[in-house]
Amino acid sequence: MASSLEDMIQSSGNIVDVLRNSKIGMYVYPVVAPEFTNWRSEQAAWRNSVVLYDQTHHMDEVTVEGPDAEAFLAHVGINDFSNFSLNRAKHFVPVTPAGHVIGDHIIFRLAQDKFLTVGRAPTSNWIMFQAAIGKWNVKVSHDPRSDSRPDGKAIYRTHYRFQIQGPDADKIFEKINGGPVPDVKFFHVDTINIGTRRVQALRHGMAGAPGLEIWGPYADKSYIQSTIEQAARDVGVDLHKVGARAYSTNTVESGWIPSPLPGIYTGDGMMKDYRQWLKEDSYEAAGSIGGSFVSDNVEDYYTNPFELGYGFYIGWKKDDFIGKDALTKMKGGKNRKKVTFEWNADDVMKVIESSFRPGEENYKWIDFPQPNYASSTADMVMQGDKMVGMSMFNGYSFNERCMLSLGVVDDSVEEGDVLEMVWGEPDGGSAKTSVEPHKQTTIRVRVSPTPYSTEARTNYADSWRTKGS
Amino acid sequence: MASSLEDMIQSSGNIVDVLRNSKIGMYVYPVVAPEFTNWRSEQAAWRNSVVLYDQTHHMDEVTVEGPDAEAFLAHVGINDFSNFSLNRAKHFVPVTPAGHVIGDHIIFRLAQDKFLTVGRAPTSNWIMFQAAIGKWNVKVSHDPRSDSRPDGKAIYRTHYRFQIQGPDADKIFEKINGGPVPDVKFFHVDTINIGTRRVQALRHGMAGAPGLEIWGPYADKSYIQSTIEQAARDVGVDLHKVGARAYSTNTVESGWIPSPLPGIYTGDGMMKDYRQWLKEDSYEAAGSIGGSFVSDNVEDYYTNPFELGYGFYIGWKKDDFIGKDALTKMKGGKNRKKVTFEWNADDVMKVIESSFRPGEENYKWIDFPQPNYASSTADMVMQGDKMVGMSMFNGYSFNERCMLSLGVVDDSVEEGDVLEMVWGEPDGGSAKTSVEPHKQTTIRVRVSPTPYSTEARTNYADSWRTKGS
């Protein structure tokens, strides 16, 4: 029986086959109720009033502390650390020696020699591995995400984590804090009062709306949540808790791609050691690839930081960090660029309607509001016969009244171009448990800016008919 | 502050308004994961292979024991008890003195003087109330359904409860039992071996497929489940666990209406006492009515046993039971009849497509696979200008490739008739949290048999175009 990712790769022939047929099921936003009100109203609330995201359960947390903590993390991530003062957070991105993105976390500097990083497993695993093989004087501790299917069992975490977001958010903060909230700069941390607690708060924001991310001991979760909800009632603000179904769609409006395939399946030396260190039940080994794009070469699913819009994070002045040489070379090259794909509504209807024809083969069901059916998604985006892009994360937006996805396109593709996305998997669908039998079709997508905005849609509204058909 | 349902009725003016604007949210199938594989494949499995329903969490359990247990329950329910031997179960239906259905439970005779009943809260509450006001020598204990949103908290129940169902079910039972399963008659109970446990099993069945419902101490749940799953693997049967999203749709294929509004909001004497006994957080007081049908008279939402197909349960020979006089009068009257409504696919598409038009008003979202958005649903079904029926529970069936609902129609309506269901709520939608702002429209529905069958659909396939447009 395989015991490491490397063993699996050696015995499988092709890791893409393994990942495309993973039995792990949907990648879900766990523990939180599917809906508190309904997912349409929850989506509308983050644009029109205010929402409470419960981010307690869906992310790993890694704590790195010790005299070498800063040096270690500056070595592992591509980010500039020169301006990483206390009470600040960054979007931390590690890459492989070949320059491929592994994942990303939010990293908080809690003390001079203590950092907390929060996000999906690939970055956690890489940090832990790097600490294990290096000679850094650091202590790393790991709190993995909550069980995807608790099934009535109690869930315990180290921290609760909430985000309060939306145009009315500041009214709640002022009420909770008993006065104006400190004018914290974006991605800076301060403390605010919540009832009897003094709580750390990160100034965050989605599409320009004000917001704070707060965290503290898990035992305080109910107290903090009820205090926030009471404050909202007191100031007459329509606070919506966001359920698991709506949560994962907020990013299609804001433009962050949460799920690039970690670029760790290839490479020798340290990369091979890493794959021997990763167990068969790790995210990297047990996770799944979904979508129409099938390549024998797993590297075709990788992305680099320039493609995902992270180029400006890079700390070029650092003496060294993992991937520096590779990124230096990539910098001058032709990189793809991140875009939003706006899905043609008629084509979406065509897909749905196919599941209303008894006795006929259906297209892949588009589930609402979140059609992703794998840990990482890769749908082919075509210009004629040429693949010019990859759709990587999708979702329906009731705010925009359309299905959107995020992905990358060749440099030659322009905003406004109408391309064809291949929807569904070849050969009747893979063996993933999240996939029902289906046949493939195409959906026209219009290349739009990231983040997607109403302006873009309005401006492009006429061009569907002219360019699309 | 209101403290009983009766107080709420007195202070509200009209209880229909209260229920139509309840803030309780969706009526969910709690604790169980939304999907184990995907809801389409889970639906297909109950027809084509075998499914494991986890029914541990969504129903109340009431235990009635004591010398008067049989006499008490025969008084409370309409059912014939003359043939209620040990090791047998019945579909237990209580009605009000006016003959209106309160709800229904499955009732098991566990011993000569001990019964277990299982189902939604209205029947539990009514049993407890009747025991409290009567002079019966019975002891009643109540285990309410699990929390709808556990949010990481541990859930404890008295029993686990599973149903294994589908054409391949017997292969699993034989493997588990270590030999042929006793040839139990429908709705009779026997015991089978599951690993080291001796377990009670009810012969159940949906649409003709074999099935068993098993239960036992909650502490055994994981052991029993893993033993069943291992047996399925051993015999090479593709057992699908059914998640919360698919579960509630099985009944649109099998024809049971789970959610009639309990007929307890009107009536004096004992009924008024009952409403004073029901607290403001009870199912009856806190629950919701959803749908297009709005009447000032709450009795317009009630049903009687003849309409729901329960007329043949009635123990006419019993000296007395609650509602006997009323049912005797109703028996000769013109009662509505239960049918399946097959929704017109083009009209369903029209509704969905309305949420793809930025800047325009949308119709009520049809959520998949379960569009119900209240504890009890009442959508008007029209023949021209005349309301001739009420749609009461809906769901999409991937097996049938169509949206179906169950409800009642006037006696004059015939199978094959194409009627118009009014979809969505008037005046932009009620204040229920499960409702997003929307406008009403109509969906054509074809009156079909209950249970709905492929034969029916096939035979009627041509008539859509002729009758429908």
XYZ file of C-alpha atoms in Angstrom, chain A residues 26 31 33 35-41 54 149 151-155 221 245 345 348-349 352-353 355-358 360 362 364-365 367-368 396 398 400-403 433-436 457, chain B residues 26 31 33 35-41 54 149 151-155 221 245 345 348-349 352-353 355-358 360 362 364-365 367-368 396 398 400-403 433-436 457:
90
model
C -16.278 17.810 -2.836
C -19.017 22.776 9.917
C -24.499 25.587 8.197
C -27.547 28.523 4.678
C -28.555 30.831 7.514
C -31.109 32.790 5.491
C -30.725 31.801 1.843
C -27.644 31.967 -0.330
C -29.025 34.674 -2.644
C -29.754 37.050 0.223
C -17.391 32.343 10.032
C -18.184 15.934 7.703
C -21.500 13.915 11.567
C -22.498 14.993 15.059
C -19.019 14.939 16.563
C -17.708 17.965 18.464
C -15.164 20.103 16.641
C -16.538 31.896 19.799
C -23.029 27.457 0.163
C -26.337 32.821 -19.811
C -25.607 27.979 -18.970
C -29.324 27.420 -19.604
C -29.131 22.984 -17.106
C -31.888 22.146 -19.546
C -30.930 17.505 -17.133
C -34.602 17.891 -18.007
C -34.577 15.482 -20.926
C -35.539 11.978 -19.807
C -31.010 11.648 -23.015
C -26.996 15.256 -19.756
C -22.276 18.170 -16.351
C -24.664 19.625 -13.796
C -24.536 23.310 -9.150
C -25.625 26.583 -7.561
C -22.744 32.110 -9.468
C -26.691 36.830 -7.441
C -24.076 40.190 -10.833
C -26.817 37.783 -11.920
C -24.318 35.622 -13.716
C -21.972 32.723 -13.460
C -17.350 10.735 -6.511
C -18.420 14.331 -7.105
C -19.085 13.642 -10.789
C -22.260 12.163 -12.236
C -20.513 43.977 -17.428
C -35.151 26.517 5.951
C -26.240 16.992 10.961
C -23.310 16.053 5.352
C -23.395 15.414 -0.106
C -21.263 12.286 0.243
C -20.711 11.800 -3.483
C -23.005 14.195 -5.346
C -26.758 14.534 -5.097
C -27.432 13.335 -8.648
C -25.516 10.094 -8.142
C -28.897 8.186 7.869
C -27.179 23.907 12.866
C -21.972 24.544 14.447
C -19.299 22.214 15.773
C -21.158 21.104 18.881
C -21.550 17.400 19.643
C -24.967 15.886 18.973
C -23.792 4.242 15.250
C -29.458 17.634 -0.107
C -39.345 21.981 -18.069
C -38.707 25.832 -14.968
C -36.045 27.150 -17.345
C -34.062 29.997 -13.605
C -33.165 32.199 -16.531
C -31.829 35.148 -12.312
C -29.460 35.725 -15.230
C -30.823 39.142 -16.185
C -28.881 41.905 -14.464
C -34.330 42.918 -13.878
C -36.161 37.701 -10.833
C -38.340 32.912 -6.998
C -35.166 30.875 -7.267
C -33.109 25.570 -5.588
C -31.773 22.138 -6.557
C -36.022 17.622 -8.547
C -32.402 13.138 -11.502
C -36.979 11.226 -13.752
C -35.069 14.241 -15.068
C -37.798 16.566 -13.922
C -39.092 18.687 -11.110
C -35.394 34.549 5.849
C -35.434 31.766 3.269
C -36.948 34.067 0.659
C -35.050 36.484 -1.569
C -44.263 10.224 -17.793
